[in-house]
């Protein structure tokens, strides 16, 4: 009997996949790695990452972590660049809707698990929530030292001088630290950790967060974690303390300040506006009656035209 | 050079029966000596005599086949270096020791600025004030006669002599007590060599450093060292005060070596 | 209500429909069958099975059809499918000495027991486009008479075993024996460095053909020379056996086609060991001599440390080779640059603007100073 005959998958039905795609043994293996990661905050635990039906670098680590911790009564939110509706977030959410049939939401407050790429939601997370980060390169020392054997030793011996050499060079060259995202942090006073490519704006949110933070790197086969209420410090110098980006204007749609903004180019004559990167946060504020200077619905409508085209007519 | 050593003190470094084989071939064989605080020991010999193997064994960069190396830690305890944990050993190497390579590129980070090269050790031991690190770096650059305006330049843009001086500053910034040097003036022009030797001699005296220096150049040994160890075929064939060995060599090979070079 | 890319869900759905449409192409051209792919594009199928780490002709053919002939995409499909398959256990080591040989050549001996069997090969063909193939429904070529292999000859000894009898080549390890006593499984344990040869070979066996080809080639051009001879290349069918606990003996599961390459490499000796040739090994699913040979070259290069050779070339650097050989990982990470990065880009944009502003201010200030001085 060929493999085609004994599988229900060929007909396109997803029914025969195990809950959340991975088999239970694999999930247990991932959970063990997660538990170890929580026990040693910031330490990168190697795990036997599996091939997933989405490409490496597109969130396979986060997807495996989510699959391993997901229960049938969980409510899942998936964001990419802060938004629930970017293509990759849509694709991953659809994957879990299909393979786990779990409830999904776009509201940060309602979610029990939030899988994210590149942002931490603006709304303060609460106890019981889990934030799952997709991580492309988990090793904060990678671009200073390409060898895994050496970087593991550096972590083991807490040899982090090189990290500060990088920051020193930034200041010597630019007058300030020029790292804007994937800004390295020290977790619980011990391990230096890559917060994944979130803007450094989000770094302070990691500190003492009530929610559990899990990080999955599929291609690099590493899982790490920050348990709730853990010290997370961004590396800096005493006389050049860590600072986050500040935006000159509030969100053009909801007037929020102290949030991370995306720049949206409106025309080819230099017209642009700045809007919340966290779309759920923005919507909530507008529902609550906040209005920015460009809350015009027609702009939003024009920007929303997402469609597929291969450039041919009549297709 | 003589007189700086205080023999009444306890030894800082002690090698005992140090032996290293490469398969069947002898690297160095049964080497024993003591090094005292403030003392400069030169190991001389032709290439292939085992002097670099010995230096690498002493500095724990190469595990010996037999024998032991002991070092007096800052707490006064004599410890067997190969019994230290890797963490202890690496800490020792970046704080209490220095290692000056013949090729400066082996001891420097060629793609970061001179200031960061000097500051790295400070940052490694927890210095977190940018201004203070930079201040110390500037101070050290001037002590090794590098113009302060070069602090943000990469060593790639430096001449051979400057690179070597930068490497020395990078090593000395944590006030080490013991510095290993492997042909520090090798490959440099004669005039550049002379200036560098002067600088090293001044620093060693000012800081009261203990030094183990490997060189094939007896003139370098004469200028810098208190004591001399002559090696051949992996074995020490003569040892003594530098002036005594060079002026009145006992072993036939040493006599040959001394007579075959220009007198200094 | 504003959402930058609301409608993403619909756009994705439409894009996928368009893809399916494009995959089918012109409706007047007949649909490809899996049998056609498996039979007539068999070397593509072999590559997809090898790098997809799953031996199933039909699934591989399906993957090639679904991926519009993009083999790395097909490999990826097979790997993702493989993840969901339950694992019953490990088969016994293949005995390639017992192979039903379809092709077997040695570059080290003119003639040898079992003979040189050319089999189906592109070697010695003139690479001229054969326009007769362009005509549809042409007369199929006649099947040539195959050499009779009688039972005595059926056992074709491996060249390395012949060398081994004289002790001229380092001994093969007994099947299943490794440095740490256990054969690793890189699909079940994350690779850590330094990796032993069992894991290195697994990594290379599923590694990208092009990557290994380039690395193997580099060793021939002096970046880590190994002085290779193609001791033997054989292709054919071997039995896969599985030890069934319940039965207490091994049962055959079926046959797989594999290509094996044994490189005979430079010898060395020391006071303890007499001079001997060393080995580089390659084994892949299906007929893929290029891959098997490249794998053998790279395997030998990666043994540099073990054999006391200087490690200076890329092909000898196991962290470099093993970390970058997997094309599913590589393609994913390269292509992930297509994903939105506007949050990070925004941060960089901000910084560059600020730095430009600071630069501008410095320039203005300096110009002011200069004017001041000129005026004084």
CSV table of C-alpha atoms in Angstrom, one decimal, chain C residues 43-200:
chain,number,residue,atom,x,y,z
C,43,UNK,CA,16.5,11.7,-11.1
C,44,UNK,CA,14.5,14.6,-9.8
C,45,UNK,CA,12.4,12.2,-7.8
C,46,UNK,CA,15.6,10.7,-6.4
C,47,UNK,CA,17.0,14.1,-5.4
C,48,UNK,CA,13.7,15.0,-3.7
C,49,UNK,CA,13.7,11.7,-1.7
C,50,UNK,CA,17.3,12.1,-0.7
C,51,UNK,CA,17.2,15.6,0.5
C,52,UNK,CA,13.7,15.2,1.8
C,53,UNK,CA,14.9,12.3,3.8
C,54,UNK,CA,11.9,10.2,2.9
C,55,UNK,CA,11.9,7.3,0.5
C,56,UNK,CA,8.6,7.3,-1.4
C,57,UNK,CA,8.6,7.6,-5.1
C,58,UNK,CA,4.9,8.5,-5.3
C,59,UNK,CA,5.0,11.2,-2.6
C,60,UNK,CA,8.1,12.7,-4.1
C,61,UNK,CA,6.5,12.8,-7.6
C,62,UNK,CA,3.5,14.5,-6.0
C,63,UNK,CA,5.7,17.0,-4.3
C,64,UNK,CA,7.4,17.8,-7.6
C,65,UNK,CA,4.1,18.2,-9.3
C,66,UNK,CA,2.7,20.4,-6.6
C,67,UNK,CA,5.9,22.5,-6.5
C,68,UNK,CA,5.8,23.2,-10.2
C,69,UNK,CA,9.1,21.4,-10.5
C,70,UNK,CA,10.9,23.6,-7.9
C,71,UNK,CA,12.9,20.8,-6.3
C,72,UNK,CA,13.8,22.6,-3.1
C,73,UNK,CA,10.1,23.4,-2.6
C,74,UNK,CA,9.3,19.7,-3.2
C,75,UNK,CA,12.0,18.7,-0.7
C,76,UNK,CA,10.4,21.1,1.8
C,77,UNK,CA,6.9,19.5,1.2
C,78,UNK,CA,8.3,16.1,1.8
C,79,UNK,CA,10.1,17.1,5.0
C,80,UNK,CA,7.0,18.8,6.4
C,81,UNK,CA,5.0,15.7,5.7
C,82,UNK,CA,7.7,13.6,7.3
C,83,UNK,CA,7.3,15.5,10.5
C,84,UNK,CA,3.8,14.1,10.9
C,85,UNK,CA,4.7,10.4,10.4
C,86,UNK,CA,4.8,8.2,13.5
C,87,UNK,CA,8.2,6.6,14.1
C,88,UNK,CA,8.2,2.8,14.7
C,89,UNK,CA,11.9,2.4,15.2
C,90,UNK,CA,15.1,2.2,13.3
C,91,UNK,CA,15.9,-0.2,10.4
C,92,UNK,CA,19.0,-2.3,10.5
C,93,UNK,CA,22.1,-0.8,8.8
C,94,UNK,CA,22.0,-1.4,5.1
C,95,UNK,CA,24.4,-3.9,3.7
C,96,UNK,CA,25.5,-2.3,0.5
C,97,UNK,CA,27.9,-5.2,-0.1
C,98,UNK,CA,24.8,-7.2,-0.7
C,99,UNK,CA,23.4,-4.7,-3.2
C,100,UNK,CA,21.6,-5.8,-6.4
C,101,UNK,CA,24.0,-3.8,-8.4
C,102,UNK,CA,22.8,-1.8,-11.5
C,103,UNK,CA,26.0,0.1,-12.0
C,104,UNK,CA,29.4,-0.3,-10.4
C,105,UNK,CA,32.6,1.4,-11.4
C,106,UNK,CA,36.0,1.7,-9.9
C,107,UNK,CA,38.6,4.3,-11.0
C,108,UNK,CA,41.3,2.6,-9.0
C,109,UNK,CA,41.4,-0.8,-10.8
C,110,UNK,CA,41.2,-1.7,-14.4
C,111,UNK,CA,39.4,-4.9,-13.7
C,112,UNK,CA,38.3,-6.4,-10.5
C,113,UNK,CA,36.1,-9.2,-9.1
C,114,UNK,CA,32.6,-8.4,-10.2
C,115,UNK,CA,33.8,-6.3,-13.1
C,116,UNK,CA,33.0,-2.8,-14.2
C,117,UNK,CA,29.3,-2.4,-14.8
C,118,UNK,CA,28.5,0.8,-16.6
C,119,UNK,CA,24.7,0.6,-16.2
C,120,UNK,CA,22.5,3.6,-17.1
C,121,UNK,CA,24.9,6.6,-17.1
C,122,UNK,CA,25.3,10.0,-18.8
C,123,UNK,CA,29.0,9.4,-18.8
C,124,UNK,CA,30.5,9.2,-22.3
C,125,UNK,CA,27.3,10.6,-23.9
C,126,UNK,CA,27.8,13.5,-26.1
C,127,UNK,CA,25.8,16.3,-24.7
C,128,UNK,CA,23.9,17.1,-27.9
C,129,UNK,CA,20.3,18.0,-27.7
C,130,UNK,CA,18.4,15.0,-29.0
C,131,UNK,CA,15.6,16.5,-31.1
C,132,UNK,CA,14.0,13.2,-31.6
C,133,UNK,CA,12.8,13.4,-28.0
C,134,UNK,CA,10.9,16.6,-28.9
C,135,UNK,CA,8.6,14.7,-31.2
C,136,UNK,CA,5.6,13.3,-29.2
C,137,UNK,CA,4.7,9.7,-29.3
C,138,UNK,CA,8.1,8.7,-30.8
C,139,UNK,CA,9.2,5.1,-30.8
C,140,UNK,CA,10.5,4.2,-27.4
C,141,UNK,CA,14.2,3.1,-27.5
C,142,UNK,CA,14.7,-0.6,-27.3
C,143,UNK,CA,15.7,-2.1,-24.0
C,144,UNK,CA,19.3,-3.4,-24.4
C,145,UNK,CA,20.2,-6.9,-23.5
C,146,UNK,CA,21.5,-6.9,-19.9
C,147,UNK,CA,24.6,-8.8,-19.0
C,148,UNK,CA,23.8,-12.0,-17.3
C,149,UNK,CA,25.0,-12.0,-13.7
C,150,UNK,CA,25.0,-15.6,-12.5
C,151,UNK,CA,24.8,-16.4,-8.9
C,152,UNK,CA,28.5,-16.8,-8.3
C,153,UNK,CA,29.1,-13.3,-9.5
C,154,UNK,CA,26.1,-11.9,-7.8
C,155,UNK,CA,28.1,-11.0,-4.8
C,156,UNK,CA,30.2,-8.0,-6.0
C,157,UNK,CA,32.8,-7.2,-3.3
C,158,UNK,CA,33.4,-3.6,-2.4
C,159,UNK,CA,36.7,-2.2,-3.6
C,160,UNK,CA,37.5,-0.9,-0.1
C,161,UNK,CA,37.0,-4.4,1.3
C,162,UNK,CA,39.6,-5.7,-1.2
C,163,UNK,CA,42.0,-3.0,-0.1
C,164,UNK,CA,41.1,-3.8,3.5
C,165,UNK,CA,42.1,-7.4,3.2
C,166,UNK,CA,45.7,-6.2,2.8
C,167,UNK,CA,45.3,-3.6,5.5
C,168,UNK,CA,46.0,-0.9,2.9
C,169,UNK,CA,43.0,1.2,4.0
C,170,UNK,CA,41.8,2.1,7.4
C,171,UNK,CA,39.3,-0.4,8.7
C,172,UNK,CA,35.6,0.2,8.4
C,173,UNK,CA,33.9,0.4,11.7
C,174,UNK,CA,31.5,-2.4,12.6
C,175,UNK,CA,28.0,-1.3,11.7
C,176,UNK,CA,26.5,0.9,14.4
C,177,UNK,CA,29.7,1.5,16.2
C,178,UNK,CA,30.5,5.2,16.9
C,179,UNK,CA,32.7,7.2,19.2
C,180,UNK,CA,30.0,7.6,21.8
C,181,UNK,CA,28.6,4.1,21.3
C,182,UNK,CA,25.3,5.3,19.9
C,183,UNK,CA,24.2,6.2,16.4
C,184,UNK,CA,22.8,9.7,16.7
C,185,UNK,CA,19.7,10.9,15.0
C,186,UNK,CA,19.7,14.5,13.9
C,187,UNK,CA,16.0,14.5,13.2
C,188,UNK,CA,15.5,13.7,16.9
C,189,UNK,CA,18.3,15.5,18.7
C,190,UNK,CA,19.6,19.0,17.8
C,191,UNK,CA,23.0,19.0,16.3
C,192,UNK,CA,25.7,20.1,18.6
C,193,UNK,CA,29.4,20.8,17.9
C,194,UNK,CA,31.7,19.1,17.6
C,195,UNK,CA,29.6,16.5,15.8
C,196,UNK,CA,30.7,12.9,15.4
C,197,UNK,CA,30.9,11.3,12.0
C,198,UNK,CA,27.6,9.5,12.3
C,199,UNK,CA,25.8,12.8,12.6
C,200,UNK,CA,28.0,14.5,10.0
